[in-house]
Amino acid sequence: MRETPEDLKELQGLLDASLSRSTAHLRSIISTERTLNAEQLTHVLAGMCTLALSTVTAKGEPRISGVDGHFLHGKWLFGTARGSAKARHLSARPAVSAAHMRGEDLGVFTHGRVEILNPQDGEPAEDWPDLLAYLKDFYGEDLFDWDNDVVYYRLRPHWMAAYAPDIAKLTELSQS
């Protein structure tokens, strides 16, 4: 787990606030008995998690695609090719939604805005060297040209909910 106590406190505040301002219908499904706290969520989301990422075209049409998501410091991190349509959408319209689902055992739903971590013609995020070290350790140093081929984003959530109907089962699975 890479989260600091401050990261966990911020994430727990986001989870609580998101659920409290959700519709009655959603709260009846994602009740306090069927959701994860910040610490549980960071453990369950360790490693790479496939995300369904939703962006919007210039005409306002939705687009969804898969990305490798890494949940670090209470926020999703993901990348794409610099020349991809997804990168163009995110550059022009940084509001996104993302979902990570594991069958009926887990659903993590996030809405927020992305920030570019390694812009090609600008200063990288302050923590980019640490994040890049994590990514190279995960994927390998020589997968591609990290400076030119890929652009990485951090999804800064303004709403997030986690559904887990059997938390004990889910946390047991993530520890095995």
GROMACS .gro file of C-alpha atoms in nm:
model
  176
    1MET     CA    1   0.000   0.000   0.000
    2ARG     CA    2   0.144   0.335  -0.107
    3GLU     CA    3  -0.118   0.559   0.051
    4THR     CA    4  -0.025   0.796   0.331
    5PRO     CA    5  -0.258   0.858   0.625
    6GLU     CA    6  -0.352   1.186   0.454
    7ASP     CA    7  -0.433   1.003   0.129
    8LEU     CA    8  -0.659   0.761   0.318
    9LYS     CA    9  -0.833   1.043   0.505
   10GLU     CA   10  -0.897   1.233   0.180
   11LEU     CA   11  -1.022   0.918   0.006
   12GLN     CA   12  -1.253   0.828   0.294
   13GLY     CA   13  -1.395   1.180   0.290
   14LEU     CA   14  -1.459   1.150  -0.085
   15LEU     CA   15  -1.627   0.808  -0.049
   16ASP     CA   16  -1.849   0.929   0.236
   17ALA     CA   17  -1.944   1.255   0.064
   18SER     CA   18  -2.013   1.081  -0.268
   19LEU     CA   19  -2.245   0.827  -0.111
   20SER     CA   20  -2.423   1.087   0.101
   21ARG     CA   21  -2.511   1.301  -0.202
   22SER     CA   22  -2.613   1.006  -0.423
   23THR     CA   23  -2.971   0.925  -0.508
   24ALA     CA   24  -3.184   0.720  -0.270
   25HIS     CA   25  -3.187   0.442  -0.529
   26LEU     CA   26  -2.806   0.421  -0.540
   27ARG     CA   27  -2.780   0.440  -0.160
   28SER     CA   28  -3.021   0.146  -0.135
   29ILE     CA   29  -2.780  -0.061  -0.346
   30ILE     CA   30  -2.446   0.074  -0.220
   31SER     CA   31  -2.533   0.081   0.148
   32THR     CA   32  -2.274   0.110   0.424
   33GLU     CA   33  -2.283  -0.270   0.455
   34ARG     CA   34  -2.195  -0.310   0.086
   35THR     CA   35  -1.917  -0.063   0.041
   36LEU     CA   36  -1.547  -0.054   0.122
   37ASN     CA   37  -1.368   0.196   0.338
   38ALA     CA   38  -1.060   0.375   0.203
   39GLU     CA   39  -0.809   0.131   0.347
   40GLN     CA   40  -0.998  -0.175   0.221
   41LEU     CA   41  -1.037  -0.017  -0.122
   42THR     CA   42  -0.665   0.057  -0.160
   43HIS     CA   43  -0.581  -0.304  -0.072
   44VAL     CA   44  -0.837  -0.448  -0.314
   45LEU     CA   45  -0.721  -0.219  -0.597
   46ALA     CA   46  -0.348  -0.300  -0.565
   47GLY     CA   47  -0.170  -0.360  -0.894
   48MET     CA   48  -0.321  -0.309  -1.237
   49CYS     CA   49  -0.700  -0.287  -1.268
   50THR     CA   50  -0.868  -0.269  -1.607
   51LEU     CA   51  -1.081   0.044  -1.630
   52ALA     CA   52  -1.364   0.125  -1.866
   53LEU     CA   53  -1.289   0.492  -1.933
   54SER     CA   54  -1.550   0.723  -2.081
   55THR     CA   55  -1.455   1.037  -2.272
   56VAL     CA   56  -1.654   1.271  -2.498
   57THR     CA   57  -1.593   1.375  -2.859
   58ALA     CA   58  -1.606   1.733  -2.983
   59LYS     CA   59  -1.965   1.663  -3.097
   60GLY     CA   60  -2.060   1.554  -2.745
   61GLU     CA   61  -2.072   1.184  -2.834
   62PRO     CA   62  -1.960   0.943  -2.562
   63ARG     CA   63  -1.666   0.710  -2.620
   64ILE     CA   64  -1.560   0.426  -2.394
   65SER     CA   65  -1.239   0.228  -2.402
   66GLY     CA   66  -1.024   0.016  -2.177
   67VAL     CA   67  -0.711   0.134  -2.000
   68ASP     CA   68  -0.470  -0.013  -1.747
   69GLY     CA   69  -0.563   0.164  -1.425
   70HIS     CA   70  -0.337   0.190  -1.123
   71PHE     CA   71  -0.495   0.317  -0.802
   72LEU     CA   72  -0.221   0.517  -0.629
   73HIS     CA   73  -0.263   0.766  -0.346
   74GLY     CA   74  -0.641   0.740  -0.375
   75LYS     CA   75  -0.656   0.836  -0.744
   76TRP     CA   76  -0.656   0.644  -1.072
   77LEU     CA   77  -0.348   0.664  -1.293
   78PHE     CA   78  -0.364   0.548  -1.657
   79GLY     CA   79  -0.193   0.602  -1.988
   80THR     CA   80  -0.251   0.595  -2.361
   81ALA     CA   81  -0.058   0.658  -2.681
   82ARG     CA   82   0.016   1.026  -2.730
   83GLY     CA   83  -0.147   1.027  -3.075
   84SER     CA   84  -0.462   0.838  -2.979
   85ALA     CA   85  -0.815   0.971  -3.014
   86LYS     CA   86  -0.847   0.925  -2.637
   87ALA     CA   87  -0.552   1.159  -2.579
   88ARG     CA   88  -0.711   1.421  -2.807
   89HIS     CA   89  -1.044   1.391  -2.623
   90LEU     CA   90  -0.877   1.420  -2.283
   91SER     CA   91  -0.670   1.720  -2.389
   92ALA     CA   92  -0.977   1.910  -2.505
   93ARG     CA   93  -1.230   1.777  -2.252
   94PRO     CA   94  -1.069   1.648  -1.932
   95ALA     CA   95  -1.394   1.541  -1.759
   96VAL     CA   96  -1.417   1.161  -1.749
   97SER     CA   97  -1.593   0.869  -1.588
   98ALA     CA   98  -1.426   0.538  -1.510
   99ALA     CA   99  -1.550   0.201  -1.388
  100HIS     CA  100  -1.361  -0.100  -1.259
  101MET     CA  101  -1.573  -0.412  -1.218
  102ARG     CA  102  -1.495  -0.766  -1.111
  103GLY     CA  103  -1.803  -0.965  -1.199
  104GLU     CA  104  -2.062  -0.914  -0.928
  105ASP     CA  105  -1.800  -0.895  -0.651
  106LEU     CA  106  -1.678  -0.537  -0.698
  107GLY     CA  107  -1.773  -0.218  -0.875
  108VAL     CA  108  -1.575   0.104  -0.836
  109PHE     CA  109  -1.727   0.403  -1.015
  110THR     CA  110  -1.545   0.735  -1.048
  111HIS     CA  111  -1.625   1.076  -1.200
  112GLY     CA  112  -1.370   1.353  -1.218
  113ARG     CA  113  -1.115   1.539  -1.427
  114VAL     CA  114  -0.780   1.427  -1.554
  115GLU     CA  115  -0.448   1.602  -1.539
  116ILE     CA  116  -0.154   1.518  -1.766
  117LEU     CA  117   0.139   1.387  -1.565
  118ASN     CA  118   0.406   1.394  -1.838
  119PRO     CA  119   0.324   1.660  -2.099
  120GLN     CA  120   0.547   1.639  -2.403
  121ASP     CA  121   0.618   2.013  -2.416
  122GLY     CA  122   0.586   2.113  -2.052
  123GLU     CA  123   0.687   2.045  -1.697
  124PRO     CA  124   0.587   1.705  -1.562
  125ALA     CA  125   0.389   1.670  -1.241
  126GLU     CA  126   0.602   1.702  -0.930
  127ASP     CA  127   0.552   1.336  -0.841
  128TRP     CA  128   0.603   1.208  -1.199
  129PRO     CA  129   0.953   1.065  -1.129
  130ASP     CA  130   0.811   0.844  -0.850
  131LEU     CA  131   0.510   0.742  -1.060
  132LEU     CA  132   0.734   0.667  -1.359
  133ALA     CA  133   0.957   0.449  -1.139
  134TYR     CA  134   0.646   0.258  -1.024
  135LEU     CA  135   0.527   0.212  -1.386
  136LYS     CA  136   0.869   0.100  -1.512
  137ASP     CA  137   0.891  -0.146  -1.225
  138PHE     CA  138   0.544  -0.279  -1.312
  139TYR     CA  139   0.578  -0.293  -1.693
  140GLY     CA  140   0.954  -0.302  -1.747
  141GLU     CA  141   1.202  -0.035  -1.850
  142ASP     CA  142   1.207  -0.113  -2.223
  143LEU     CA  143   0.838  -0.153  -2.304
  144PHE     CA  144   0.838   0.169  -2.508
  145ASP     CA  145   0.986   0.518  -2.512
  146TRP     CA  146   0.835   0.651  -2.191
  147ASP     CA  147   0.904   1.015  -2.280
  148ASN     CA  148   0.760   1.017  -2.632
  149ASP     CA  149   0.523   0.724  -2.687
  150VAL     CA  150   0.282   0.746  -2.394
  151VAL     CA  151   0.100   1.012  -2.201
  152TYR     CA  152  -0.011   0.941  -1.845
  153TYR     CA  153  -0.303   1.093  -1.662
  154ARG     CA  154  -0.421   1.116  -1.304
  155LEU     CA  155  -0.795   1.110  -1.255
  156ARG     CA  156  -0.878   1.353  -0.976
  157PRO     CA  157  -1.219   1.230  -0.860
  158HIS     CA  158  -1.500   1.452  -0.741
  159TRP     CA  159  -1.728   1.149  -0.692
  160MET     CA  160  -1.645   0.784  -0.621
  161ALA     CA  161  -1.843   0.486  -0.500
  162ALA     CA  162  -1.737   0.128  -0.434
  163TYR     CA  163  -1.987  -0.158  -0.432
  164ALA     CA  164  -1.894  -0.493  -0.275
  165PRO     CA  165  -2.184  -0.720  -0.170
  166ASP     CA  166  -1.952  -0.955   0.022
  167ILE     CA  167  -1.662  -0.755   0.162
  168ALA     CA  168  -1.513  -1.053   0.350
  169LYS     CA  169  -1.501  -1.260   0.031
  170LEU     CA  170  -1.352  -0.974  -0.168
  171THR     CA  171  -1.078  -0.895   0.085
  172GLU     CA  172  -0.993  -1.268   0.114
  173LEU     CA  173  -0.958  -1.290  -0.266
  174SER     CA  174  -0.730  -0.985  -0.277
  175GLN     CA  175  -0.499  -1.134  -0.012
  176SER     CA  176  -0.456  -1.468  -0.190
   0.00000   0.00000   0.00000
